[in-house]
Amino acid sequence: MSSNNEQSITLPTGKTIKVNTGLFINNEFVDSIDGKRFETINPATEKVITTVAEALSNDVDKAIDIATETYVKVWSKVSGYDRGRLINKLADLMERDIDELAAIESLDNGKPFLLTKAVDIQLSIKTYRYYAGFADKINGELFQTESDKFDFTQREPYGVIGAIIPWNFPIMMQATKLAPILACGNTIVLKTSEFTPLSALKVAALIKEAGFPKGVVNILSGYGPTAGAAMASHMKLRKITFTGSVPVGKSILKASAESNLKKVTLELGGKSPNIIFADSDIDEAVKWAHMGIYFSSGQVCVAGSRIYVQDSVYDEFLEKFKKRAEGTKVGDPFKEDTFQGPQVSQIHYNKIMSFIEAGKKEGATLLIGGEREGEKGYYIKPTIFTDTNEKMSIMQEEIFGPVAAISKFSTVEEVIEKAHLTRYGLAAAVFTKDITRALKISKELNAGTVWVNCYGLYEPNVPFGGYRESGIGREGGESSLNEYTQVKSVQVHLGKFMF
Ligand code: NAI
Ligand code: MG
């Protein structure tokens, strides 16, 4: 291994990419203190891509100490304008290296290369630019007072913020956390998912190249129960932000309560209903619903996994949806026309397959799919269940795979009641040409996002987060500024003591 833990990775295209595989601490790629490393797998081939340094709690301590010191001595003195310039510079470099970034993401996660480039990375760049613009516009308020008072608030950074991200949209999740956290003036220790450590290491090199002072951004590869848990219970972190599963989200909240009551932002899972009324444009609804559940192999927190179709168009919708699902191009992420790549890991493949088995046992009808695609790689055929009910695990649990459950409904009241029969509330969609109905239902649905006549659209400037057990807090738009700053009220008395 050469210096900086640099390793050469050969893509299926024959091109070679260099990635520094150390822990990114203080703008250097270093070995972990105990020298541990772990393998990351290409889910399309089931082969090891490379190994990366593995952070344990002592590395977490080290990164948090450096990020804390950097905040106090360096980053807190950098102006919003300069923070914004650095974030924009990072966005420029990501644009320059977009092909490499998309390739490494695709290799490590199994996402189709072209979609990753067009969707994930473009949206990430947009996110960095959006928050770069905010860096010098994070203001407090001035309040109306008695004539001898002067009261105002200022928004202050927390100092160092811990962020833990999942594997399903690695670059995008980095952007969602890094961009606002840095714009707000915090330093950061970010832990990536053990399944997809590579793209963040590529971004780390760009962070260094962009000129961020050392210690502002620290990126650790590592596992949840070790490095992640060490962050969640760390006494020096005053804020943690997490995206991932509900059980882990709860464990982070618990760790916060049992340590120092650090503030917690949670973006968790969902079991989102997609409601299709008879008066909608069925062909359009089929396309959106297909994307809603099969995009990124169904490994999407907002996946439209429960599709409710009004009875009079149920047969027509089902026939068209089935045809489109069967026509989904599943396969090699580097092939141009691939829409659906493999699932991220063997563990996750097994988990999805066990849900499919449960669905069959519970009495749902497996219309198509439900089995492996091909011989190698963790591919699962687009799957449709019908004859489902809300008691079934496939209607309750976040499967996080290419598994759609399609049900029939007749009235608005009925479908809203069914839509609410889970513990989640991340997203929902409604398809109808009736604007009054669309707005009424949007109002009634317990969901952090409601799409009307579309599915899964995401904009960096629009708040995003969950009702119920789908999370705490809102990211996106100006909401992230609330999550990553704390408000200080200052009350000034201008006159003499009043009594
Ligand atoms: P996860 O929630 O276990 O992992 C997400 C992140 O949390 C990773 O960085 C992981 O290392 C970390 N983590 C795990 N255990 C931790 C702990 N005890 N303390 C601190 N950090 C910890 O998700 P996983 O295992 O990768 O996937 C399991 C299921 O979670 C999926 O099948 C899916 O249903 C759901 N999920 C939901 C996501 C979403 O965006 N809503 C994203 C990823 C997974
Ligand atoms: Mg991998």
Coordinates of C-alpha atoms and ligand atoms in Angstrom, one line a residue:
M1 CA 0.0 0.0 0.0
S2 CA 1.3 3.4 -0.9
S3 CA 1.2 6.5 1.3
N4 CA -2.2 7.9 2.3
N5 CA -3.7 4.4 2.1
E6 CA -4.0 4.9 -1.7
Q7 CA -5.5 2.0 -3.6
S8 CA -6.1 1.5 -7.3
I9 CA -9.6 0.3 -8.2
T10 CA -10.3 -1.0 -11.6
L11 CA -13.8 -0.3 -13.0
P12 CA -15.7 -2.7 -15.2
T13 CA -15.0 -0.3 -18.0
G14 CA -11.2 -1.0 -17.6
K15 CA -10.5 2.5 -16.2
T16 CA -8.6 2.7 -13.0
I17 CA -9.5 5.0 -10.1
K18 CA -7.3 5.8 -7.1
V19 CA -9.0 6.1 -3.7
N20 CA -7.4 6.9 -0.4
T21 CA -8.8 4.3 2.0
G22 CA -7.6 5.7 5.3
L23 CA -9.7 7.5 7.9
F24 CA -10.0 11.1 6.8
I25 CA -8.9 13.0 9.9
N26 CA -7.3 16.5 9.9
N27 CA -7.2 16.4 6.1
E28 CA -5.0 13.3 6.1
F29 CA -5.9 9.7 5.2
V30 CA -4.6 7.8 8.2
D31 CA -4.6 4.3 9.5
S32 CA -7.0 3.6 12.4
I33 CA -5.3 3.5 15.8
D34 CA -5.7 -0.2 16.1
G35 CA -4.8 -0.7 12.4
K36 CA -8.0 -2.5 11.7
R37 CA -9.5 -2.6 8.1
F38 CA -12.6 -4.1 6.6
E39 CA -13.6 -5.2 3.1
T40 CA -16.2 -3.5 0.9
I41 CA -18.0 -5.6 -1.7
N42 CA -19.2 -4.9 -5.2
P43 CA -22.8 -6.2 -5.0
A44 CA -23.0 -6.8 -8.7
T45 CA -20.1 -9.3 -8.6
E46 CA -20.0 -10.3 -4.9
K47 CA -16.3 -9.6 -5.1
V48 CA -14.2 -7.5 -2.7
I49 CA -13.4 -4.1 -4.2
T50 CA -10.8 -3.1 -1.6
T51 CA -10.3 -2.7 2.1
V52 CA -10.7 0.5 4.1
A53 CA -9.4 1.6 7.5
E54 CA -12.0 0.8 10.2
A55 CA -12.7 3.4 12.9
L56 CA -13.3 2.2 16.4
S57 CA -14.2 4.3 19.4
N58 CA -10.7 5.5 20.0
D59 CA -10.6 6.9 16.4
V60 CA -14.0 8.5 17.0
D61 CA -12.5 10.2 20.1
K62 CA -9.6 11.4 18.1
A63 CA -11.7 12.8 15.3
I64 CA -14.1 14.6 17.7
D65 CA -11.1 16.1 19.6
I66 CA -9.6 17.4 16.4
A67 CA -13.0 18.7 15.1
T68 CA -13.6 20.4 18.4
E69 CA -10.2 22.1 18.5
T70 CA -10.6 23.1 14.8
Y71 CA -14.0 24.7 15.6
V72 CA -12.6 26.8 18.4
K73 CA -9.3 27.8 16.9
V74 CA -10.1 28.0 13.2
W75 CA -13.5 27.4 11.8
S76 CA -15.4 29.7 14.1
K77 CA -13.3 32.5 12.8
V78 CA -14.0 31.9 9.2
S79 CA -16.6 34.2 7.7
G80 CA -19.9 32.9 6.3
Y81 CA -18.8 34.3 2.9
D82 CA -15.6 32.2 3.0
R83 CA -17.4 29.1 4.2
G84 CA -19.8 29.5 1.3
R85 CA -16.9 29.9 -1.2
L86 CA -15.3 26.7 0.1
I87 CA -18.6 24.8 -0.2
N88 CA -19.0 26.1 -3.8
K89 CA -15.5 25.1 -4.6
L90 CA -16.3 21.6 -3.5
A91 CA -19.3 21.6 -5.7
D92 CA -17.1 22.7 -8.6
L93 CA -14.7 19.8 -8.0
M94 CA -17.5 17.4 -7.8
E95 CA -18.7 18.6 -11.2
R96 CA -15.2 18.2 -12.6
D97 CA -15.0 14.6 -11.2
I98 CA -18.6 13.6 -11.7
D99 CA -17.7 10.5 -13.7
E100 CA -15.3 9.1 -11.1
L101 CA -17.7 9.9 -8.3
A102 CA -20.6 8.2 -10.1
A103 CA -18.4 5.2 -11.0
I104 CA -17.2 4.6 -7.4
E105 CA -20.7 5.0 -6.0
S106 CA -22.1 2.6 -8.6
L107 CA -19.3 0.1 -7.9
D108 CA -19.7 0.1 -4.1
N109 CA -23.5 0.3 -3.9
G110 CA -24.7 -1.3 -7.2
K111 CA -26.6 1.8 -8.3
P112 CA -26.8 2.2 -12.1
F113 CA -23.9 4.5 -13.2
L114 CA -25.9 6.8 -15.5
L115 CA -28.8 7.3 -13.0
T116 CA -26.3 7.9 -10.2
K117 CA -24.6 10.6 -12.3
A118 CA -27.8 12.2 -13.4
V119 CA -29.8 12.0 -10.2
D120 CA -27.7 11.4 -7.1
I121 CA -24.7 13.4 -7.9
Q122 CA -26.4 16.3 -9.6
L123 CA -28.7 16.6 -6.7
S124 CA -25.8 16.5 -4.3
I125 CA -24.0 19.3 -6.2
K126 CA -27.2 21.3 -6.1
T127 CA -27.5 20.7 -2.4
Y128 CA -23.9 22.0 -1.8
R129 CA -24.6 25.1 -3.9
Y130 CA -27.9 25.7 -2.2
Y131 CA -26.4 25.8 1.3
A132 CA -23.2 27.6 0.2
G133 CA -25.5 30.5 -0.6
F134 CA -26.9 30.4 2.9
A135 CA -23.5 30.5 4.7
D136 CA -23.5 34.3 4.9
K137 CA -27.3 34.6 5.4
I138 CA -27.9 32.9 8.6
N139 CA -29.5 35.6 10.6
G140 CA -31.3 36.1 13.9
E141 CA -34.3 38.2 14.7
L142 CA -34.8 41.6 16.4
F143 CA -37.8 41.8 18.6
Q144 CA -40.2 44.6 19.5
T145 CA -39.6 45.6 23.0
E146 CA -40.3 48.3 25.6
S147 CA -38.4 51.4 24.8
D148 CA -35.6 50.6 27.2
K149 CA -34.9 47.1 25.9
F150 CA -33.1 45.7 22.9
D151 CA -33.7 42.0 22.4
F152 CA -32.4 39.8 19.6
T153 CA -31.5 36.3 18.7
Q154 CA -28.5 35.0 17.0
R155 CA -28.1 31.5 15.4
E156 CA -25.0 29.8 16.6
P157 CA -23.2 26.7 15.4
Y158 CA -23.1 23.7 17.8
G159 CA -19.4 23.4 17.3
V160 CA -18.7 19.8 16.2
I161 CA -21.7 17.8 14.9
G162 CA -21.7 14.1 14.4
A163 CA -23.4 12.6 11.4
I164 CA -24.2 8.9 10.6
I165 CA -25.4 8.1 7.2
P166 CA -26.7 4.9 5.5
W167 CA -25.7 3.1 2.3
N168 CA -28.6 3.7 0.0
F169 CA -27.7 7.2 -1.2
P170 CA -24.1 7.7 0.1
I171 CA -23.1 10.8 -1.8
M172 CA -26.5 12.4 -1.5
M173 CA -26.6 11.7 2.2
Q174 CA -23.1 13.2 2.6
A175 CA -24.3 16.4 0.9
T176 CA -27.5 16.5 2.9
K177 CA -25.5 16.5 6.1
L178 CA -22.2 18.2 5.1
A179 CA -23.6 21.2 3.2
P180 CA -25.9 22.7 5.8
I181 CA -23.7 21.7 8.8
L182 CA -20.7 23.5 7.2
A183 CA -22.7 26.4 6.0
C184 CA -24.0 26.9 9.5
G185 CA -20.4 27.1 10.8
N186 CA -20.0 23.7 12.4
T187 CA -17.2 21.2 12.0
I188 CA -18.2 17.6 11.4
V189 CA -17.3 14.0 12.1
L190 CA -19.2 11.9 9.6
K191 CA -19.5 8.1 9.7
T192 CA -20.4 6.4 6.5
S193 CA -22.1 3.0 6.2
E194 CA -19.9 -0.1 6.3
F195 CA -21.5 -1.2 3.1
T196 CA -20.5 1.9 1.1
P197 CA -17.5 3.7 2.4
L198 CA -15.8 4.5 -0.9
S199 CA -17.5 7.6 -2.4
A200 CA -17.1 9.6 0.8
L201 CA -13.4 9.0 0.7
K202 CA -13.3 10.3 -2.9
V203 CA -15.3 13.4 -1.7
A204 CA -12.8 13.7 1.2
A205 CA -10.0 14.2 -1.2
L206 CA -12.0 16.9 -3.0
I207 CA -12.7 18.6 0.4
K208 CA -9.0 18.8 1.0
E209 CA -8.3 20.0 -2.6
A210 CA -11.0 22.6 -2.2
G211 CA -9.0 24.2 0.6
F212 CA -11.1 23.5 3.7
P213 CA -8.9 24.0 6.7
K214 CA -7.7 20.7 8.2
G215 CA -10.0 19.2 10.8
V216 CA -13.2 20.9 9.6
V217 CA -14.5 17.7 7.9
N218 CA -13.5 14.3 9.3
I219 CA -14.8 11.2 7.6
L220 CA -14.7 7.8 9.3
S221 CA -15.4 4.4 7.7
G222 CA -16.7 2.0 10.3
Y223 CA -19.5 -0.1 11.7
G224 CA -22.6 1.0 13.6
P225 CA -22.4 -0.9 16.9
T226 CA -18.7 0.3 17.3
A227 CA -18.0 3.6 15.7
G228 CA -21.6 4.7 15.3
A229 CA -22.6 3.9 18.9
A230 CA -19.4 5.6 20.2
M231 CA -20.6 8.8 18.5
A232 CA -24.2 8.4 19.7
S233 CA -23.0 8.3 23.4
H234 CA -20.1 10.7 23.1
M235 CA -19.9 13.2 25.8
K236 CA -18.3 15.9 23.6
L237 CA -20.8 15.9 20.8
R238 CA -23.7 18.3 21.4
K239 CA -25.6 17.3 18.3
I240 CA -26.0 14.2 16.2
T241 CA -27.8 13.7 13.0
F242 CA -28.7 10.2 11.7
T243 CA -30.3 8.8 8.6
G244 CA -31.2 5.1 8.6
S245 CA -33.5 2.5 10.1
V246 CA -36.0 3.1 12.8
P247 CA -34.5 0.7 15.4
V248 CA -31.0 2.4 15.1
G249 CA -32.6 5.8 15.2
K250 CA -34.3 4.9 18.5
S251 CA -31.0 3.6 19.9
I252 CA -29.4 6.9 19.0
L253 CA -32.1 8.8 20.9
K254 CA -31.6 6.5 23.8
A255 CA -27.8 6.9 23.8
S256 CA -28.4 10.7 23.7
A257 CA -30.7 10.5 26.7
E258 CA -28.2 8.3 28.6
S259 CA -25.2 10.4 27.8
N260 CA -25.3 14.2 27.5
L261 CA -28.7 14.8 26.0
K262 CA -27.1 15.8 22.7
K263 CA -29.7 17.2 20.2
V264 CA -30.8 14.6 17.7
T265 CA -32.1 14.8 14.2
L266 CA -33.5 11.5 12.8
E267 CA -34.5 10.7 9.2
L268 CA -35.8 7.2 9.3
G269 CA -37.8 4.7 7.3
G270 CA -41.2 4.6 5.8
K271 CA -43.9 2.4 4.3
S272 CA -45.3 5.0 2.1
P273 CA -48.8 4.7 0.5
N274 CA -49.2 5.7 -3.2
I275 CA -52.9 6.3 -3.8
I276 CA -54.3 6.2 -7.3
F277 CA -57.8 7.4 -8.1
A278 CA -59.9 6.3 -11.0
D279 CA -59.9 9.8 -12.5
S280 CA -56.1 10.0 -12.8
D281 CA -54.0 9.6 -16.0
I282 CA -53.4 5.8 -15.5
D283 CA -50.5 5.6 -17.9
E284 CA -48.7 8.4 -16.0
A285 CA -49.6 6.9 -12.7
V286 CA -48.1 3.6 -13.7
K287 CA -44.8 5.2 -14.7
W288 CA -44.5 7.2 -11.4
A289 CA -45.6 4.3 -9.3
H290 CA -43.0 2.1 -11.0
M291 CA -40.2 4.6 -10.3
G292 CA -41.6 5.0 -6.8
I293 CA -40.9 1.4 -5.9
Y294 CA -38.2 0.1 -8.2
F295 CA -35.9 3.1 -8.4
S296 CA -32.5 2.3 -6.7
S297 CA -33.7 -1.3 -6.3
G298 CA -36.4 -0.2 -3.9
Q299 CA -33.7 0.8 -1.4
V300 CA -35.3 4.2 -0.8
C301 CA -36.7 5.5 2.4
V302 CA -39.6 7.1 0.6
A303 CA -40.3 4.0 -1.6
G304 CA -44.0 3.8 -2.6
S305 CA -44.3 0.3 -1.4
R306 CA -48.0 0.2 -0.7
I307 CA -49.9 1.1 -3.9
Y308 CA -53.6 1.6 -3.4
V309 CA -55.7 1.6 -6.6
Q310 CA -59.4 2.6 -6.8
D311 CA -61.5 -0.5 -7.7
S312 CA -62.9 0.7 -11.1
V313 CA -59.4 1.0 -12.6
Y314 CA -57.7 -1.6 -10.5
D315 CA -57.5 -4.3 -13.3
E316 CA -56.3 -1.8 -15.9
F317 CA -53.6 -0.4 -13.5
L318 CA -52.5 -3.8 -12.5
E319 CA -52.1 -5.1 -16.0
K320 CA -50.1 -2.0 -17.1
F321 CA -48.0 -1.9 -14.0
K322 CA -47.2 -5.6 -14.3
K323 CA -46.1 -5.1 -17.9
R324 CA -43.9 -2.2 -17.0
A325 CA -42.4 -4.1 -14.0
E326 CA -41.7 -7.1 -16.2
G327 CA -39.9 -4.8 -18.7
T328 CA -37.6 -3.3 -16.0
K329 CA -34.0 -3.6 -17.1
V330 CA -32.3 -5.4 -14.2
G331 CA -28.6 -6.0 -14.4
D332 CA -25.1 -4.7 -14.7
P333 CA -25.0 -1.2 -13.2
F334 CA -22.5 -0.1 -15.8
K335 CA -24.7 -1.1 -18.7
E336 CA -26.4 2.0 -20.3
D337 CA -30.0 0.9 -20.2
T338 CA -29.9 -0.6 -16.7
F339 CA -32.7 0.7 -14.4
Q340 CA -32.3 -1.6 -11.5
G341 CA -29.0 -2.9 -10.1
P342 CA -28.4 -5.4 -7.4
Q343 CA -29.3 -5.0 -3.7
V344 CA -26.5 -3.6 -1.6
S345 CA -25.4 -6.7 0.2
Q346 CA -25.9 -10.4 0.8
I347 CA -27.4 -9.6 4.2
H348 CA -29.9 -7.2 2.7
Y349 CA -30.7 -9.6 -0.2
N350 CA -31.5 -12.3 2.4
K351 CA -33.7 -9.9 4.4
I352 CA -35.7 -8.9 1.3
M353 CA -36.1 -12.6 0.4
S354 CA -37.3 -13.4 3.8
F355 CA -40.0 -10.7 3.5
I356 CA -41.1 -12.2 0.2
E357 CA -41.4 -15.6 1.9
A358 CA -43.4 -14.1 4.7
G359 CA -45.7 -12.4 2.2
K360 CA -46.4 -15.8 0.5
K361 CA -47.0 -17.5 3.9
E362 CA -49.3 -14.7 5.0
G363 CA -51.5 -15.4 2.0
A364 CA -50.7 -12.6 -0.4
T365 CA -50.6 -13.5 -4.1
L366 CA -47.1 -13.3 -5.6
L367 CA -48.0 -12.0 -9.1
I368 CA -44.5 -11.6 -10.5
G369 CA -40.9 -11.8 -9.3
G370 CA -40.0 -12.9 -5.8
E371 CA -36.8 -14.6 -7.0
R372 CA -33.1 -14.0 -7.8
E373 CA -32.3 -12.5 -11.2
G374 CA -29.2 -14.2 -12.8
E375 CA -26.5 -16.2 -11.1
K376 CA -24.1 -13.7 -9.6
G377 CA -24.8 -10.5 -7.7
Y378 CA -27.5 -9.7 -5.3
Y379 CA -30.2 -9.2 -7.9
I380 CA -33.9 -9.6 -7.2
K381 CA -36.6 -9.5 -9.9
P382 CA -39.1 -6.7 -9.6
T383 CA -41.8 -8.2 -7.4
I384 CA -45.5 -7.6 -7.1
F385 CA -47.8 -8.8 -4.4
T386 CA -51.6 -8.5 -4.6
D387 CA -54.4 -9.7 -2.3
T388 CA -52.7 -8.0 0.6
N389 CA -54.0 -6.6 3.8
E390 CA -52.7 -4.3 6.5
K391 CA -52.0 -7.1 8.9
M392 CA -49.3 -8.6 6.7
S393 CA -45.6 -7.9 7.5
I394 CA -45.1 -6.9 3.8
M395 CA -47.7 -4.1 4.4
Q396 CA -46.1 -3.1 7.8
E397 CA -42.4 -3.4 7.5
E398 CA -39.9 -1.4 5.5
I399 CA -38.7 -4.1 3.0
F400 CA -36.3 -1.7 1.3
G401 CA -36.3 -3.8 -1.9
P402 CA -38.1 -4.1 -5.3
V403 CA -41.3 -5.3 -3.7
A404 CA -44.6 -3.6 -4.4
A405 CA -47.9 -4.5 -2.6
I406 CA -50.9 -3.5 -4.6
S407 CA -54.3 -3.2 -3.0
K408 CA -57.8 -2.1 -4.0
F409 CA -59.9 0.6 -2.4
S410 CA -63.3 2.2 -3.2
T411 CA -63.7 5.3 -1.1
V412 CA -61.6 8.2 0.1
E413 CA -62.3 7.5 3.7
E414 CA -61.3 3.8 3.3
V415 CA -58.0 4.6 1.6
I416 CA -57.0 7.2 4.1
E417 CA -57.7 4.9 7.0
K418 CA -55.6 2.2 5.4
A419 CA -52.9 4.6 4.5
H420 CA -52.5 5.4 8.2
L421 CA -52.3 1.8 9.4
T422 CA -48.5 1.7 9.9
R423 CA -46.2 3.3 12.4
Y424 CA -44.6 5.3 9.7
G425 CA -45.3 8.7 8.2
L426 CA -42.5 9.6 5.8
A427 CA -44.2 10.2 2.5
A428 CA -47.4 9.5 0.5
A429 CA -48.7 10.2 -3.0
V430 CA -52.0 10.8 -4.5
F431 CA -52.9 10.6 -8.2
T432 CA -56.1 12.4 -9.3
K433 CA -57.2 15.1 -11.7
D434 CA -59.5 16.5 -9.1
I435 CA -57.6 19.4 -7.5
T436 CA -60.0 19.7 -4.5
R437 CA -59.6 16.0 -3.7
A438 CA -55.8 16.2 -4.1
L439 CA -55.6 19.1 -1.7
K440 CA -58.0 17.6 0.8
I441 CA -56.1 14.3 0.9
S442 CA -52.8 16.1 1.1
K443 CA -54.1 17.8 4.2
E444 CA -55.3 14.6 5.8
L445 CA -52.4 12.3 5.2
N446 CA -49.9 11.8 8.1
A447 CA -46.8 12.2 6.0
G448 CA -43.8 14.5 5.9
T449 CA -44.0 14.7 2.2
V450 CA -47.1 14.3 -0.1
W451 CA -46.6 14.1 -3.8
V452 CA -49.5 14.9 -6.1
N453 CA -49.5 13.3 -9.6
C454 CA -45.8 12.4 -9.2
Y455 CA -43.6 10.3 -6.9
G456 CA -40.2 10.5 -5.3
L457 CA -39.2 14.0 -6.4
Y458 CA -36.7 15.6 -4.2
E459 CA -35.5 19.2 -4.1
P460 CA -32.7 20.5 -1.8
N461 CA -34.7 23.6 -1.0
V462 CA -37.8 21.8 0.2
P463 CA -38.0 20.5 3.8
F464 CA -37.9 16.7 4.2
G465 CA -38.6 14.5 7.1
G466 CA -41.0 12.2 8.9
Y467 CA -44.2 12.2 10.8
R468 CA -44.7 9.6 13.5
E469 CA -41.9 7.0 13.7
S470 CA -40.3 8.2 10.5
G471 CA -38.1 10.7 12.3
I472 CA -37.5 13.8 14.3
G473 CA -36.8 17.1 12.7
R474 CA -36.6 18.3 9.1
E475 CA -33.7 18.5 6.7
G476 CA -33.8 20.3 3.4
G477 CA -34.5 23.9 2.7
E478 CA -34.1 26.4 5.6
S479 CA -35.2 23.6 8.0
S480 CA -31.6 22.4 8.0
L481 CA -30.5 25.7 9.3
N482 CA -32.7 25.1 12.3
E483 CA -31.3 21.6 12.8
Y484 CA -27.7 22.7 12.7
T485 CA -27.7 25.9 14.6
Q486 CA -28.9 26.7 18.1
V487 CA -30.7 29.9 18.9
K488 CA -29.4 32.3 21.5
S489 CA -31.6 35.1 22.8
V490 CA -29.9 38.2 24.0
Q491 CA -31.8 40.7 26.1
V492 CA -30.2 44.1 26.7
H493 CA -31.6 46.6 29.2
L494 CA -30.9 50.1 28.2
G495 CA -32.1 52.0 31.2
K496 CA -31.9 51.9 35.0
F497 CA -33.1 49.1 37.3
M498 CA -36.9 49.3 37.3
F499 CA -37.9 48.8 41.0
Ligands
NAI1 P1 -28.9 1.0 9.7 O1 -29.9 1.9 10.3 O2 -28.4 -0.1 10.6 O3 -27.6 1.8 9.3 C1 -27.5 3.1 9.0 C2 -26.3 3.7 9.6 O4 -26.3 3.6 11.0 C3 -25.0 3.0 9.2 O5 -24.0 4.0 9.0 C4 -24.7 2.1 10.3 O6 -23.3 1.8 10.4 C5 -25.2 2.9 11.5 N1 -25.5 2.1 12.7 C6 -25.9 0.9 12.8 N2 -26.1 0.5 14.0 C7 -25.8 1.6 14.8 C8 -25.7 1.8 16.2 N3 -26.1 0.9 17.1 N4 -25.3 3.0 16.6 C9 -25.0 4.0 15.7 N5 -25.0 3.8 14.4 C10 -25.4 2.6 13.9 O7 -29.4 0.4 8.4 P2 -28.9 -1.0 7.7 O8 -28.5 -2.0 8.6 O9 -27.8 -0.6 6.8 O10 -30.2 -1.4 6.9 C11 -31.2 -2.1 7.6 C12 -32.5 -1.5 7.3 O11 -32.6 -0.2 7.6 C13 -32.8 -1.6 5.8 O12 -33.3 -2.8 5.4 C14 -33.9 -0.5 5.7 O13 -35.1 -1.0 6.0 C15 -33.5 0.5 6.7 N6 -32.8 1.6 6.2 C16 -33.4 2.8 6.0 C17 -32.8 3.9 5.4 C18 -33.6 5.1 5.2 O14 -33.1 6.0 4.5 N7 -34.8 5.2 5.7 C19 -31.4 3.8 5.0 C20 -30.8 2.6 5.3 C21 -31.4 1.5 5.8
MG2 MG -20.1 -2.1 -1.1

